[in-house]
CSV table of C-alpha atoms in Angstrom, one decimal:
chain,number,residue,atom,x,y,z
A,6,UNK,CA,102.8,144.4,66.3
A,7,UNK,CA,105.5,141.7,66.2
A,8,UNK,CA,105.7,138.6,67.9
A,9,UNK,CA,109.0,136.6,67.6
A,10,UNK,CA,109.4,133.4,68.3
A,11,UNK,CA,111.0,130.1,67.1
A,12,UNK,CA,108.4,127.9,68.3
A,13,UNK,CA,105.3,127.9,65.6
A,14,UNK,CA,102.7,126.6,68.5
A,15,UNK,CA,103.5,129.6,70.8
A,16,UNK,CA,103.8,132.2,68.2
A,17,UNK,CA,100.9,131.4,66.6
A,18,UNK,CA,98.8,131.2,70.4
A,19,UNK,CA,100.5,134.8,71.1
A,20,UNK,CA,99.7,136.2,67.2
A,21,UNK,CA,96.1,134.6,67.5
A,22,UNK,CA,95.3,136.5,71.4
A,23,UNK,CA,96.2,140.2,69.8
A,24,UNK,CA,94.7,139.9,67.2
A,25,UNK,CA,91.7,139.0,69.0
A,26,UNK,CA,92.6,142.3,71.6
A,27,UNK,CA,92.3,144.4,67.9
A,28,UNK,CA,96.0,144.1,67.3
A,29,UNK,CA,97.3,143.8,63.3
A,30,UNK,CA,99.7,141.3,64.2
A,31,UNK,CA,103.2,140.3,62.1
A,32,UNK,CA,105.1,136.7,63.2
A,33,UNK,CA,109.2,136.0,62.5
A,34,UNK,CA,110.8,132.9,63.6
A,35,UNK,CA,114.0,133.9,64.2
A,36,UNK,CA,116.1,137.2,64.3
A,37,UNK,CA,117.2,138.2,61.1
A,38,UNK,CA,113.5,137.3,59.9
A,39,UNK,CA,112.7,139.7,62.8
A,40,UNK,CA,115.3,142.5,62.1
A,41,UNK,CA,113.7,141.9,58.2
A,42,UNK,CA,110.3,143.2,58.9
A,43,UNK,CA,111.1,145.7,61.6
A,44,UNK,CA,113.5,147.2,58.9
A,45,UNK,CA,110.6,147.1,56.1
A,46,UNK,CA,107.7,148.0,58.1
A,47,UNK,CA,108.5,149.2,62.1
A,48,UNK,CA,105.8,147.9,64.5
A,49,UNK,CA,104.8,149.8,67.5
A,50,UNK,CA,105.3,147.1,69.6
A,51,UNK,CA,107.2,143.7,69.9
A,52,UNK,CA,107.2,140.2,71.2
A,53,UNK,CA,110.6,139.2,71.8
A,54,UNK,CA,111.7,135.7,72.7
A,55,UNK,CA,115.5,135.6,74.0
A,56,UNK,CA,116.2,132.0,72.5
A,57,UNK,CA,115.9,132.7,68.8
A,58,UNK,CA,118.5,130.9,66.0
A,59,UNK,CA,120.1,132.7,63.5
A,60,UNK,CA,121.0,136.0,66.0
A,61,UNK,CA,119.5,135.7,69.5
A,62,UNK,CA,116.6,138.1,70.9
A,63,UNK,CA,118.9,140.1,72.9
A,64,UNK,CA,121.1,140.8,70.0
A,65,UNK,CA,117.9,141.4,68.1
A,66,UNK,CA,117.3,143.8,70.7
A,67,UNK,CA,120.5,145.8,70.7
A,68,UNK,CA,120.3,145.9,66.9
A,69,UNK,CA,116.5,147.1,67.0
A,70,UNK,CA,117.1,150.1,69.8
A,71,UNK,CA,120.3,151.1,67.8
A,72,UNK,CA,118.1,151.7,65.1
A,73,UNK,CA,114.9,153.0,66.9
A,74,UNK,CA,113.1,152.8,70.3
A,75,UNK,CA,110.4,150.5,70.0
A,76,UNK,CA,109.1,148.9,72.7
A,77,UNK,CA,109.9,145.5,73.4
A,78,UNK,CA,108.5,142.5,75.6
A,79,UNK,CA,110.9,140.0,75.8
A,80,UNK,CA,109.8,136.1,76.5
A,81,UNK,CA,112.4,134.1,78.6
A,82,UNK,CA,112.8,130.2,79.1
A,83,UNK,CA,114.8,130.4,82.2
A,84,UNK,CA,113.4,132.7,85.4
A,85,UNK,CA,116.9,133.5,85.9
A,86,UNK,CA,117.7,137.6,87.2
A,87,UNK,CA,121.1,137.9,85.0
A,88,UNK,CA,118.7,136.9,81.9
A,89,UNK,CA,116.2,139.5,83.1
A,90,UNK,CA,118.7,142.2,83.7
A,91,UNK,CA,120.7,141.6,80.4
A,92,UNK,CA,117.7,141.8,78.8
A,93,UNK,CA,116.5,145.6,80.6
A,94,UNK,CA,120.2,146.6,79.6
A,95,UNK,CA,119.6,145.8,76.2
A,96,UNK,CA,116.7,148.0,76.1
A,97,UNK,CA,113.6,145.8,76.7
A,98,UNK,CA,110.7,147.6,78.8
A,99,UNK,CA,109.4,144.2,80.3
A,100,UNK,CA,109.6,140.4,80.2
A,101,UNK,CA,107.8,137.3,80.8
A,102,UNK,CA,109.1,133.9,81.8
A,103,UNK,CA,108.1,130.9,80.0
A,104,UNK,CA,105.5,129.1,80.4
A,105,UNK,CA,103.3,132.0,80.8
A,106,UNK,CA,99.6,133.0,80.6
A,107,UNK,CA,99.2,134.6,77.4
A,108,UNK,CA,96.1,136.5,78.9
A,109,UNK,CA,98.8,138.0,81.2
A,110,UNK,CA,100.8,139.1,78.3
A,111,UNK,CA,98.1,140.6,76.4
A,112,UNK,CA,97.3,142.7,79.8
A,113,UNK,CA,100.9,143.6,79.9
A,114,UNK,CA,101.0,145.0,76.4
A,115,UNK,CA,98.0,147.1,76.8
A,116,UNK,CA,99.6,148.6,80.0
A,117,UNK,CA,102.6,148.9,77.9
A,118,UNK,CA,100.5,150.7,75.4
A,119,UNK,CA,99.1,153.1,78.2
A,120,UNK,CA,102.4,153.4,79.3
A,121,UNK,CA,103.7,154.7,75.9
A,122,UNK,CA,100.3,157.2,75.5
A,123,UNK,CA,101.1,158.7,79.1
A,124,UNK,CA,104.8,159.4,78.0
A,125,UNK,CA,103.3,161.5,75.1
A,126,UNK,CA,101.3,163.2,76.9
A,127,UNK,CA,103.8,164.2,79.3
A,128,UNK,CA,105.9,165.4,76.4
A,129,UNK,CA,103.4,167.6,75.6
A,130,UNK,CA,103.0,169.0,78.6
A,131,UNK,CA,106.4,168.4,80.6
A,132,UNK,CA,106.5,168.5,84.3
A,133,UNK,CA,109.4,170.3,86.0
A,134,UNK,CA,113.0,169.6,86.3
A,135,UNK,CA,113.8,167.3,89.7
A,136,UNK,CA,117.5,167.5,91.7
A,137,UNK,CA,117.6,165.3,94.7
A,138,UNK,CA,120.8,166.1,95.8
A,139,UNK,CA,123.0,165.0,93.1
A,140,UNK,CA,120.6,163.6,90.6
A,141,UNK,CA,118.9,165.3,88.2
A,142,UNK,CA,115.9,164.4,86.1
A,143,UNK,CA,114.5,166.3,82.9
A,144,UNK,CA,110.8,165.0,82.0
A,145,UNK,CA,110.9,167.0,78.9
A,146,UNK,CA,113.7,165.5,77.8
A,147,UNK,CA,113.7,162.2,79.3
A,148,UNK,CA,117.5,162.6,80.5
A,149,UNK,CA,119.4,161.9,84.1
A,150,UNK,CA,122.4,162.4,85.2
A,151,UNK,CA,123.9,161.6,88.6
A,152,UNK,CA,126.8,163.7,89.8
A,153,UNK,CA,126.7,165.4,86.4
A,154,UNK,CA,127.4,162.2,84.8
A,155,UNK,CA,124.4,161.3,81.9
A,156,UNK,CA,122.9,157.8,82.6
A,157,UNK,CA,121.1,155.9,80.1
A,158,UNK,CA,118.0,154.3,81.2
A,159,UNK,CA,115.6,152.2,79.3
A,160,UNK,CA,111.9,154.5,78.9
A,161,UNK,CA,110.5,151.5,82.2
A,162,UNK,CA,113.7,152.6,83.6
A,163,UNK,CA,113.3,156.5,83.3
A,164,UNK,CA,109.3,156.0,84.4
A,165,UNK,CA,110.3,153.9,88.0
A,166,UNK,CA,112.7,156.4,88.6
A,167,UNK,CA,110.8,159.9,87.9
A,168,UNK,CA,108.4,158.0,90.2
A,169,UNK,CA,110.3,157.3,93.1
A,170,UNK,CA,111.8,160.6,92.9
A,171,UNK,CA,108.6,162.0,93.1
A,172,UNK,CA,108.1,160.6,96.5
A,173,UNK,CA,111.4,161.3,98.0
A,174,UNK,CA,112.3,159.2,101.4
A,175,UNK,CA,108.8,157.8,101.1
A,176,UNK,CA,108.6,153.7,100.9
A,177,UNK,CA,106.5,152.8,97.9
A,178,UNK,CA,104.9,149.3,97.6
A,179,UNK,CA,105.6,147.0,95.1
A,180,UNK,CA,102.3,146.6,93.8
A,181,UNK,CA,101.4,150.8,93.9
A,182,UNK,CA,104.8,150.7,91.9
A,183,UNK,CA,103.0,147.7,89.2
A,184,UNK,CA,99.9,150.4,89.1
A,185,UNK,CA,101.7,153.5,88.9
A,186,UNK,CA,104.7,152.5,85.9
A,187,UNK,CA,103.0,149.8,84.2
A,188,UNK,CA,99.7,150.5,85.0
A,189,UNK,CA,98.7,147.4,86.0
A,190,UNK,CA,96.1,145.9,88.7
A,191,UNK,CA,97.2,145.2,91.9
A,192,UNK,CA,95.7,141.7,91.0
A,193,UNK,CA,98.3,140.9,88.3
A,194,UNK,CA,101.5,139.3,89.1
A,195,UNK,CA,104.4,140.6,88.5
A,196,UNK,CA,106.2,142.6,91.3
A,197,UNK,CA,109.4,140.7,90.8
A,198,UNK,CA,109.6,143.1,87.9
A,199,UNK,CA,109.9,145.9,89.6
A,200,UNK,CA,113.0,144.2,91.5
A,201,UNK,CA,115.1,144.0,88.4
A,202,UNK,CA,114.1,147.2,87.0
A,203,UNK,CA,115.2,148.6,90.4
A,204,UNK,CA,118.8,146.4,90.3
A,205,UNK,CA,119.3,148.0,86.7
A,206,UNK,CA,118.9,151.5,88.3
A,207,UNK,CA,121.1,150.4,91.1
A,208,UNK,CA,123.6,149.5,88.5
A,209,UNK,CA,123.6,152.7,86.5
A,210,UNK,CA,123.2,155.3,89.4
A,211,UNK,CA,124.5,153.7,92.1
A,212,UNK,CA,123.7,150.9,94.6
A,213,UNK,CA,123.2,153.6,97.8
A,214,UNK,CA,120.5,155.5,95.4
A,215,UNK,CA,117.7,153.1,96.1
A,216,UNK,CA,116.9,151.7,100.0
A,217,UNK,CA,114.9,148.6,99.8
A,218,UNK,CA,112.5,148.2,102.7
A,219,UNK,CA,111.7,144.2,103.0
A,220,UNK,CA,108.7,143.1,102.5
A,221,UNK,CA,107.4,146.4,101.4
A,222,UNK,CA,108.9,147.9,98.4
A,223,UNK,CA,111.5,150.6,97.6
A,224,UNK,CA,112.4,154.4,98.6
A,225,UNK,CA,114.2,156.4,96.8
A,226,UNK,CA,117.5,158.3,98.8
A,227,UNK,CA,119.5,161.2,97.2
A,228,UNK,CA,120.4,163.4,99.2
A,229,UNK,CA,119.6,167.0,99.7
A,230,UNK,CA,116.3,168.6,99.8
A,231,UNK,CA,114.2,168.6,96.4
A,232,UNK,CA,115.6,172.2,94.5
């Protein structure tokens, strides 16, 4: 793994927890020092800090997923949704605002991890196609397009929606959402997540896709009947 930060006290907290989860863990202070080792020796896994000098973590980011898809957890300072959402565009699969428990994020990257062996599974064993109407999903291949038009979604992305799409019509709770995607418990915080992952997919498939039922979670609405 990677963590990246320019702050020595929190990088070496975060480094010093994974390693005691079993992780081999690699530290950079800022981005090109990051984009240095991912280029020498690609991690499975990275802690991402947005506020980084040299080339910021979203940049970072970009560069990284243009490259290759490794999975990223990005650290913010501000609790701000634009930050969040810039970040998810970018390709990050989750975040965490600063200050933050770094017992949460070592529970976040071992549901990040299970996330990752799931998707390999279902690769090797793909489930069917699913149309709702006019979206399409492929498991196998990890592709969606909406009106025949391909959207790119982040892997998070791609999970929430095959998810909800499952479940057509049905309203899905926040928290069976955390479990289901992220696999995590219903005990750990964290469903404002699940908001901005679900405002990304508004914003690449189309705000009337998604019905937001207050208080309660989300329900997927293509229309026509499952094919």
């Amino acid at each position: 793994m990677l963590v990246v930060d320019d702050e020595p006290t929190i990088a070496a907290s975060v480094a010093a927890r994974l390693r005691a989860e079993g992780f081999i863990v690699d530290v950079a202070h800022d981005g090109p020092g990051a984009l240095d080792r991912v280029a020498a020796d690609p991690p499975d896994l990275i802690v991402l800090d947005v506020m980084l000098p040299g080339l910021d973590g979203l940049e970072v980011c970009r560069r990284i997923h243009a490259e290759r898809p490794i999975p990223i957890i990005m650290l913010t300072a501000r609790d701000e949704e634009t930050d969040k959402l810039v970040g998810l565009a970018v390709g990050a699969d989750d975040y965490l605002t600063k200050p933050f428990s770094i017992r949460e994020l070592a529970a976040r990257v071992h549901a990040l991890f299970r996330r990752i062996d799931r998707i390999a599974d279902a690769a090797a064993a793909p489930a069917a196609r699913i149309v709702l109407g006019d979206l399409e999903i492929d498991p196998a291949q990890r592709r969606v397009r909406r009106g025949g038009t391909p959207a790119h979604l982040t892997p998070t992305e791609f999970d929430l929606l095959t998810e909800l799409a499952a479940h057509p019509r049905q309203v899905l709770a926040r928290e069976a959402l955390l479990a289901r995607v992220w696999g995590w418990s219903v005990a750990t915080s964290g469903t404002r997540t699940v908001d901005s992952h679900v405002k990304a997919l508004r914003r690449k498939l189309g705000a009337d896709l998604i019905r937001t039922v207050h208080g309660v979670g989300y329900a997927l609405e293509a229309g026509g009947e499952p094919a």
